[in-house]
mmCIF file of C-alpha atoms in Angstrom:
data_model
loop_
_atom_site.group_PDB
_atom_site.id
_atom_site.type_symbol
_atom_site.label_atom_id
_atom_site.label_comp_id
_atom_site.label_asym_id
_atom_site.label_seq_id
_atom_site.Cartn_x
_atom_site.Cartn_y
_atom_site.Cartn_z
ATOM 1 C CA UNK A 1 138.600 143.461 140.795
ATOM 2 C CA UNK A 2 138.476 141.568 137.694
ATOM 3 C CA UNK A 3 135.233 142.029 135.454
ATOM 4 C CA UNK A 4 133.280 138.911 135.109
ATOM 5 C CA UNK A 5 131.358 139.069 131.556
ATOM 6 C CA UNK A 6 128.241 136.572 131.637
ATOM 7 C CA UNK A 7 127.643 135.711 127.711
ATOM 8 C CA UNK A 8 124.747 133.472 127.808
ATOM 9 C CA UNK A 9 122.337 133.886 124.769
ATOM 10 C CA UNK A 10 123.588 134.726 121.707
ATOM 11 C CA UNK A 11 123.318 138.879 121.379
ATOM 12 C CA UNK A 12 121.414 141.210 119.089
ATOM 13 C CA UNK A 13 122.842 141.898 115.547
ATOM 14 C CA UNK A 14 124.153 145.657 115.539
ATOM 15 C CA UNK A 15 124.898 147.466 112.733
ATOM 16 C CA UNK A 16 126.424 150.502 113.364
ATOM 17 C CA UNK A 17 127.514 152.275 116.520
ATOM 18 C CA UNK A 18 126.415 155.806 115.770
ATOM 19 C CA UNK A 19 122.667 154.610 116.198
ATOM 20 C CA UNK A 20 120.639 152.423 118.774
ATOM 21 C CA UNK A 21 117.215 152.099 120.269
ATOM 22 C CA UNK A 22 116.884 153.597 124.022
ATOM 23 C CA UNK A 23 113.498 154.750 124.910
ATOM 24 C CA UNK A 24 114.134 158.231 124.929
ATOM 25 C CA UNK A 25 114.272 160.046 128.767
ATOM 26 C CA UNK A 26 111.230 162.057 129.001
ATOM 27 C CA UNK A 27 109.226 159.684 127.161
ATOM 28 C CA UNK A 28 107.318 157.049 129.536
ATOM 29 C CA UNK A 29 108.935 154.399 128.005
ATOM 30 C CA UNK A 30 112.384 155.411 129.441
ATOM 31 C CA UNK A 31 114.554 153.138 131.727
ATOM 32 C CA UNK A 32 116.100 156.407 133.457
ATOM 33 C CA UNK A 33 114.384 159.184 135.824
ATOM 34 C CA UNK A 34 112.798 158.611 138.898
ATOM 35 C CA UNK A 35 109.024 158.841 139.666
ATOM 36 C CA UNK A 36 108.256 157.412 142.628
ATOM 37 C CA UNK A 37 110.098 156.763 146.029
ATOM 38 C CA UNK A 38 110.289 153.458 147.609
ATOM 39 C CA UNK A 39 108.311 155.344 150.627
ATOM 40 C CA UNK A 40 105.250 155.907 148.167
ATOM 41 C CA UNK A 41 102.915 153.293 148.527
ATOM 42 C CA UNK A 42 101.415 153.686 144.956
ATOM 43 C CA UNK A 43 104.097 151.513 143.077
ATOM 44 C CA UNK A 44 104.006 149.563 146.051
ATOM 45 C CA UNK A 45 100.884 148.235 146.971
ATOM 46 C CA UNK A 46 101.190 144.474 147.541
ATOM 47 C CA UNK A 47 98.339 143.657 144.985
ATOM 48 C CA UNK A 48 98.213 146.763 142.762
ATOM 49 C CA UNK A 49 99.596 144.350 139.550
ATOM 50 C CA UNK A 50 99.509 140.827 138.940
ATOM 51 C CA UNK A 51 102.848 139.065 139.712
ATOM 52 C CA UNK A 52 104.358 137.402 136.614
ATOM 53 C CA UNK A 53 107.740 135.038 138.043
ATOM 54 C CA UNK A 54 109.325 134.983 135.157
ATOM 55 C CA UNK A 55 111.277 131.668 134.219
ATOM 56 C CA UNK A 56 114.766 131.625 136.213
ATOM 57 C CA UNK A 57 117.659 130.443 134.771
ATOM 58 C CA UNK A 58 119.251 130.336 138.117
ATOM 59 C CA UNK A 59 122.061 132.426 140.113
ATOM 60 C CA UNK A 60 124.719 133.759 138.703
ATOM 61 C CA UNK A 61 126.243 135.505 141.833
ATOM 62 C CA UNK A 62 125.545 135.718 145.104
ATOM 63 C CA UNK A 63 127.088 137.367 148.590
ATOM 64 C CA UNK A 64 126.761 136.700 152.204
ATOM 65 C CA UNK A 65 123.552 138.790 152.136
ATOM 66 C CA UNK A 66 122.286 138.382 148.765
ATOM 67 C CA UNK A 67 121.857 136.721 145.531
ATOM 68 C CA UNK A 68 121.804 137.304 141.497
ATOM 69 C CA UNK A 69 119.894 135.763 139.498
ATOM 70 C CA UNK A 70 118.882 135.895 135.724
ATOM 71 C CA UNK A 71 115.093 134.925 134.130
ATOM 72 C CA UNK A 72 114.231 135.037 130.799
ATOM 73 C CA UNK A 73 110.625 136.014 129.303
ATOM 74 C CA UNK A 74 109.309 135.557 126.162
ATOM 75 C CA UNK A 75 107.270 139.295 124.797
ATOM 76 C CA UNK A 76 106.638 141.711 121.971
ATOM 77 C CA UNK A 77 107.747 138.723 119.777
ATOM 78 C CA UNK A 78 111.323 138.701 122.047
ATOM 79 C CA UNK A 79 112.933 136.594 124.494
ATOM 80 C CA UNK A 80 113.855 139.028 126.839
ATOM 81 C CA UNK A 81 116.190 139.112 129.920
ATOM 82 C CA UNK A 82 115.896 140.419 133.257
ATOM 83 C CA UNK A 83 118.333 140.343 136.698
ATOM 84 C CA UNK A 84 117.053 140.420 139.737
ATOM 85 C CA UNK A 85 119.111 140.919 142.673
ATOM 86 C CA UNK A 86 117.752 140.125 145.851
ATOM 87 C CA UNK A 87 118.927 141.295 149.047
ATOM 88 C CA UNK A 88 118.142 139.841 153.088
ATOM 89 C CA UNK A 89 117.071 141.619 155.586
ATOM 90 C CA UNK A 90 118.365 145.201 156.762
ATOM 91 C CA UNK A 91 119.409 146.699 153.439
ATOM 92 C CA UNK A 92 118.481 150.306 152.131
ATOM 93 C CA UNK A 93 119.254 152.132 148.764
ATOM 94 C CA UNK A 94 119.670 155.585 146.876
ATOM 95 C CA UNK A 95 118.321 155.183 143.469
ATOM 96 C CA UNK A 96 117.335 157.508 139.935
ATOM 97 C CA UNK A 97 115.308 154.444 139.312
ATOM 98 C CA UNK A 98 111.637 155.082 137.882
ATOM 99 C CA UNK A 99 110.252 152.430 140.364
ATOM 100 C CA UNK A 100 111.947 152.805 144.101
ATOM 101 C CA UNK A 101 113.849 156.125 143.342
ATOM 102 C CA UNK A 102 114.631 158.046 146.118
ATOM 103 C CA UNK A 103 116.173 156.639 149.560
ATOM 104 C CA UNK A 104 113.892 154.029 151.024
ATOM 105 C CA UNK A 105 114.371 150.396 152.257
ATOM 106 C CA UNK A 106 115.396 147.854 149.848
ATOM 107 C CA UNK A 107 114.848 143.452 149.153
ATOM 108 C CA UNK A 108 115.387 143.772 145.364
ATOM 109 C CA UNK A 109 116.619 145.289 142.430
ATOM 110 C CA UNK A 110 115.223 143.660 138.854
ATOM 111 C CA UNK A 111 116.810 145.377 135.839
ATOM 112 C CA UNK A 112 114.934 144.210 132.835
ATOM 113 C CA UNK A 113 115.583 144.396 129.016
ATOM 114 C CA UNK A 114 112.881 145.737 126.739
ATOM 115 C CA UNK A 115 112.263 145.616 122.849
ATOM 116 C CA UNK A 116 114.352 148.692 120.906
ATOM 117 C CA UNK A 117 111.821 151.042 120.533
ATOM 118 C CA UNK A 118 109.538 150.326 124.086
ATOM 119 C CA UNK A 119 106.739 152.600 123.803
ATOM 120 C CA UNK A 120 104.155 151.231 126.555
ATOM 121 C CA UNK A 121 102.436 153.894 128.493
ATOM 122 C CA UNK A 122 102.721 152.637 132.405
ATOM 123 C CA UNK A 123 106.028 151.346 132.659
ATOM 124 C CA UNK A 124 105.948 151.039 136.111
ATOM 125 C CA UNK A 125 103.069 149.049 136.152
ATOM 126 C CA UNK A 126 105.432 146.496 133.490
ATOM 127 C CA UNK A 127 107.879 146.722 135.893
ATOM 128 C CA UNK A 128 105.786 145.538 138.900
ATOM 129 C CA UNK A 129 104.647 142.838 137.004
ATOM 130 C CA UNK A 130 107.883 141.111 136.959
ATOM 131 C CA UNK A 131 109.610 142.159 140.325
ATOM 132 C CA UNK A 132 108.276 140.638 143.741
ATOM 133 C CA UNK A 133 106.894 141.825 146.788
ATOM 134 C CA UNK A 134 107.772 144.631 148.825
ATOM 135 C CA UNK A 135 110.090 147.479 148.451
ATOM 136 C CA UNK A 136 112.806 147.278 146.019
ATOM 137 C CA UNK A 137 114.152 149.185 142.558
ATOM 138 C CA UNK A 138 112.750 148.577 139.075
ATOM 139 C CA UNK A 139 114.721 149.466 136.077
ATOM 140 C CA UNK A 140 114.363 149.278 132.293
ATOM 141 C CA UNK A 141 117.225 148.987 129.501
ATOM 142 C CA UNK A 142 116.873 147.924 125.936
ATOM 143 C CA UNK A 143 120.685 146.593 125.883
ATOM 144 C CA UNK A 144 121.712 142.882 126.005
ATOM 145 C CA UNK A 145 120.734 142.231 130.007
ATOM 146 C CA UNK A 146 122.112 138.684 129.689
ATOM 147 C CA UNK A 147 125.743 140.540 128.909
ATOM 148 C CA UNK A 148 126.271 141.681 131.820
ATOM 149 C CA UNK A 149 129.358 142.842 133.915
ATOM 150 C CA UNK A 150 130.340 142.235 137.157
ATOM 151 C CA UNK A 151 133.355 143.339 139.410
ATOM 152 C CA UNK A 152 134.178 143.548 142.772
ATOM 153 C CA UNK A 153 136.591 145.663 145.353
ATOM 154 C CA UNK A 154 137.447 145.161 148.865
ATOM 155 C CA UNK A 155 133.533 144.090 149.307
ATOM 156 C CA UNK A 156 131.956 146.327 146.878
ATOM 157 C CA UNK A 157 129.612 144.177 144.369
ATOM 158 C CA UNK A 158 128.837 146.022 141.019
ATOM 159 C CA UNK A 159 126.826 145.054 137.960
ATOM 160 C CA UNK A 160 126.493 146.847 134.735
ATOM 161 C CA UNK A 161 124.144 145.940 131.977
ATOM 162 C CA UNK A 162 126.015 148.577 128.919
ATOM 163 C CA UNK A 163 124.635 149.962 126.017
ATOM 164 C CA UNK A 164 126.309 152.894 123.856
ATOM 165 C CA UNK A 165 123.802 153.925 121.124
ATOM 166 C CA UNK A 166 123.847 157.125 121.550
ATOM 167 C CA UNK A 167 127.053 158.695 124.091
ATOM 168 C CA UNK A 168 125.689 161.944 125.472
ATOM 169 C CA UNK A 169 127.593 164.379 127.062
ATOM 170 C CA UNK A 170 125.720 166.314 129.647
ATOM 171 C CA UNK A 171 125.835 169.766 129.196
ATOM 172 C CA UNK A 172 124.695 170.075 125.553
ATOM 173 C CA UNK A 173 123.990 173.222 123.623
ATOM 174 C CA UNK A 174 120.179 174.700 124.018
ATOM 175 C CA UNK A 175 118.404 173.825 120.449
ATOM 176 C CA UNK A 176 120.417 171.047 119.213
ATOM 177 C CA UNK A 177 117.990 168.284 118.465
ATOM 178 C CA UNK A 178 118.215 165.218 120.561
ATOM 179 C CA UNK A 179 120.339 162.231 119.009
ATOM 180 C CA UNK A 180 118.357 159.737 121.605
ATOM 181 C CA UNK A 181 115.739 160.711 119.040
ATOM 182 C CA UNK A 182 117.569 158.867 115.952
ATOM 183 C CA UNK A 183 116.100 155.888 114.493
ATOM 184 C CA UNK A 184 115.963 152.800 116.549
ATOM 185 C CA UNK A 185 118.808 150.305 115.552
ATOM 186 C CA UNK A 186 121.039 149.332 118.518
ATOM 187 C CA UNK A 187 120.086 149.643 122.207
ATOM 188 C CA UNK A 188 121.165 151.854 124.826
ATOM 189 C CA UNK A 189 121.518 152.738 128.371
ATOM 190 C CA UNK A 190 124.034 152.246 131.004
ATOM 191 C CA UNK A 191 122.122 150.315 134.232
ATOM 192 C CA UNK A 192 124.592 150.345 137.219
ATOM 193 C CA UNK A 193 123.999 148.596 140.302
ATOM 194 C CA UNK A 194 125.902 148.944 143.519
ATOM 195 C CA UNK A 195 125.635 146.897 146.817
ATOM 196 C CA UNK A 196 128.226 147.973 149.874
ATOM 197 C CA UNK A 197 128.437 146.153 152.768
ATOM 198 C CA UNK A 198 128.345 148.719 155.298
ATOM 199 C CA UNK A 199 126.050 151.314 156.607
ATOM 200 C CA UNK A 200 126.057 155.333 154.913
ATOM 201 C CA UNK A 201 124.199 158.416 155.838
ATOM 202 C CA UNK A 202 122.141 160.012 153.231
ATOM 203 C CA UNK A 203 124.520 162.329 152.298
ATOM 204 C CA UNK A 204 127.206 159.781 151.988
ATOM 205 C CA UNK A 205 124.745 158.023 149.683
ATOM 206 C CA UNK A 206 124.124 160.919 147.633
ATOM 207 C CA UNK A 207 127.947 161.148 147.326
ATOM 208 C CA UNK A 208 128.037 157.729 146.569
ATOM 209 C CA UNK A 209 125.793 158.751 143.565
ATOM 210 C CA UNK A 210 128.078 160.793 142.450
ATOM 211 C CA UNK A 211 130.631 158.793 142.688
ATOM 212 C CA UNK A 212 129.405 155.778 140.628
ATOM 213 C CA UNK A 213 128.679 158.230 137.714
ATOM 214 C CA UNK A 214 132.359 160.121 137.896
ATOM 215 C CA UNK A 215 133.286 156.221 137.682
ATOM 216 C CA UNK A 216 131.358 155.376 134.720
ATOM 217 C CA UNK A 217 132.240 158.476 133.159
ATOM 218 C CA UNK A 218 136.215 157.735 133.363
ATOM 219 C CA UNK A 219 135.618 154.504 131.845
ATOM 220 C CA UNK A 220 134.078 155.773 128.698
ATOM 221 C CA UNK A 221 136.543 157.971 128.314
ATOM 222 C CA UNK A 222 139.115 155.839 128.464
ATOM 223 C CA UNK A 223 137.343 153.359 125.984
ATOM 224 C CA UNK A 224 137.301 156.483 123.918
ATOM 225 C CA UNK A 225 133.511 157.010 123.806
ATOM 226 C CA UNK A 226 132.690 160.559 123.406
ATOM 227 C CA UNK A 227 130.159 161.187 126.267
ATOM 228 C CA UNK A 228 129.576 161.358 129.951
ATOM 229 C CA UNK A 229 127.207 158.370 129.679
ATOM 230 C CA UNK A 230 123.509 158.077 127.530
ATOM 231 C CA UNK A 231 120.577 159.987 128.225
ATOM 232 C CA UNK A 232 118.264 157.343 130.330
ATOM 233 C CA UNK A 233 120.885 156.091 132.410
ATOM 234 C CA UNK A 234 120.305 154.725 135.745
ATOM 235 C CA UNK A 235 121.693 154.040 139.310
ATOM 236 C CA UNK A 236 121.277 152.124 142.280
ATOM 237 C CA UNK A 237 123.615 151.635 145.493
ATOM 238 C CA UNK A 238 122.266 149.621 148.075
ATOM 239 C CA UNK A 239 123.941 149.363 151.895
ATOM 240 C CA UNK A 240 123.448 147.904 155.072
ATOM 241 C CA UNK A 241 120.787 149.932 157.045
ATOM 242 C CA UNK A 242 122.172 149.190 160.730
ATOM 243 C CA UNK A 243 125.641 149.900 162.491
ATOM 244 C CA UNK A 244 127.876 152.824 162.388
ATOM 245 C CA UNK A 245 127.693 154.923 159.877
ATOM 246 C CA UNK A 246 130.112 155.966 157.072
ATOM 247 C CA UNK A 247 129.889 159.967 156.602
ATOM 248 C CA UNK A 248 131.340 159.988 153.266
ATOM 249 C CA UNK A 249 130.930 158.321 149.627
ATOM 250 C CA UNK A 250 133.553 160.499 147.459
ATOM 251 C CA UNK A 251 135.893 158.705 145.607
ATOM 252 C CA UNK A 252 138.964 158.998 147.915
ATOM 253 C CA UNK A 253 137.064 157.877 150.849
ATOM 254 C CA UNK A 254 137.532 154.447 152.251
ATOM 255 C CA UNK A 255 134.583 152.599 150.469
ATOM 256 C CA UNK A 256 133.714 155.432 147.813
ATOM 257 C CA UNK A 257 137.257 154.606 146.108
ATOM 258 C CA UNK A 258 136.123 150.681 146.151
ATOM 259 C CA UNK A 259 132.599 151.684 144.832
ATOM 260 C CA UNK A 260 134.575 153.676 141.715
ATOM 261 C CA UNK A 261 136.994 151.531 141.188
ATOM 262 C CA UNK A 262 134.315 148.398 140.642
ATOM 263 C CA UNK A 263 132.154 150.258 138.953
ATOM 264 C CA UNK A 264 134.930 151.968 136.586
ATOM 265 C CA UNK A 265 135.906 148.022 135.719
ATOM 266 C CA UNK A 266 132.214 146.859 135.311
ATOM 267 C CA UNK A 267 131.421 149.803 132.879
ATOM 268 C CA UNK A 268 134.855 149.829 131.609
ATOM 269 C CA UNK A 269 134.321 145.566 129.946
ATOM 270 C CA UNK A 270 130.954 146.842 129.289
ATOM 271 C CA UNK A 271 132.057 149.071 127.119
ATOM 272 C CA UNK A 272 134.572 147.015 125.346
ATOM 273 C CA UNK A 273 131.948 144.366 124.673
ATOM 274 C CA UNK A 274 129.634 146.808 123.219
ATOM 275 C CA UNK A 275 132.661 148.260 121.149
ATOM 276 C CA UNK A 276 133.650 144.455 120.113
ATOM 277 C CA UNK A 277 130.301 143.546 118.992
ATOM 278 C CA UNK A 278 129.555 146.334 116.768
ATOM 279 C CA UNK A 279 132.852 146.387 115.298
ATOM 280 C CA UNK A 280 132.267 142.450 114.170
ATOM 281 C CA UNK A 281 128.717 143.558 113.193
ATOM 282 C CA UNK A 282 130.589 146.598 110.693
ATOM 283 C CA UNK A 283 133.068 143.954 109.585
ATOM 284 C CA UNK A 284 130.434 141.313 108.987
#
């Protein structure tokens, strides 16, 4: 259950914590919300965008069924970071993901960093330039990819890419303007990506949902971050589509309680390393 932090590449200054630059949610450019379903062939189609293989640094985890790996890509005047976790055969996934959300079949996830301040217009188009063939999960984050956290639990895999610009707690008053909307300093958005070995019916992958974010939520609490999470946040918990199937995903289920407590211990060193780098950056 240990966290395993992956520090290659030397990280962004940051200034302060109270601001950072995370696309903001209902803008295009945002890594959260879902807009198409791995089931919709739009963001799909084979040849709809050139494929761009980005340069692979090689794998940095891998499971009986899948491996991690990490590619780096030089834009916008950046040399950017991306994961991508691919999967073997017989794997499906619940995701808020803006390329493959929904519940569909699954061969990859690619979370990929972006310049502080993204503003391109077809995101998922930039997404499914990078990622390969076939059904899988695109995300976007404009925190330090290459930081990563990992834990695991009785067979749970999680990874977290963390960034804690702006902590948002999700039931805000009506009127109050948005603090995504501050200027554009540090990055932001909490990526979380799940992978179970065993099969779950919708509605134990739903709860599974749920339960990943109640996770995530504990940890920043106890790392004293005043929020539930950031704005743009996304999820993605991938399980075996064959054999029996598990009917529940809460946290005191069998493998709900392993998917919380591996994703409270990713998020939770997440959050310390965000915490640890901009207090150094205040100091320095």
């Amino acid at each position: 259950m240990t966290p395993d932090r992956h520090d290659e590449g030397a990280a962004e200054p940051h200034p302060v914590r109270a601001v950072n630059p995370s696309p903001h949610p209902g803008h295009p450019g945002s890594p959260g919300n879902p807009t198409s379903h791995p089931g919709n062939p739009s963001p799909h189609v084979e040849d709809a965008v050139p494929y761009r293989a980005p340069q692979r640094e090689g794998v940095v985890g891998s499971g009986p069924a899948w491996t991690l790996g990490l590619s780096r890509r030089q834009e916008d005047g950046a040399r950017l970071a991306s994961l991508l976790w691919e999967f073997g055969p017989g794997w499906r996934a619940v995701s808020s993901a803006m390329v493959g959300g929904g519940i569909g079949p699954l061969r990859w996830v690619l979370n990929a960093q972006v310049i502080g301040g993204y503003s391109r217009m077809d995101p998922v188009n930039h997404l499914l330039e990078m990622a390969p063939r076939g059904p899988g999960v695109g995300m976007l984050t404009a925190a330090s990819v290459d930081r990563f956290t990992r834990a695991e639990d009785g067979g749970v895999e999680a990874v977290a890419t963390v960034g804690l610009r702006v902590p948002t707690w999700a039931a805000a008053p009506d009127g109050v303007p948005d603090p995504e909307l501050a200027p554009m300093y540090l990055p932001g958005t909490i990526n979380i990506i799940v992978a179970v070995p065993v099969a779950m019916s919708d509605a134990a992958l739903v709860n599974a949902v749920m339960t990943v974010t109640e996770a995530k939520t504990q940890a920043l609490a106890e790392e004293g971050f005043p929020g539930t999470g950031t704005a743009s946040d996304a999820v993605c918990v991938a399980v075996r589509d064959a054999g029996p199937q598990e009917l529940f995903g809460g946290p005191r289920s069998l493998w709900g309680a392993r998917v919380a407590r591996a994703v409270h211990d990713a998020v939770r060193q997440g959050a310390r390393d965000w915490f640890d780098r901009d207090r150094l950056a205040t100091l320095g």
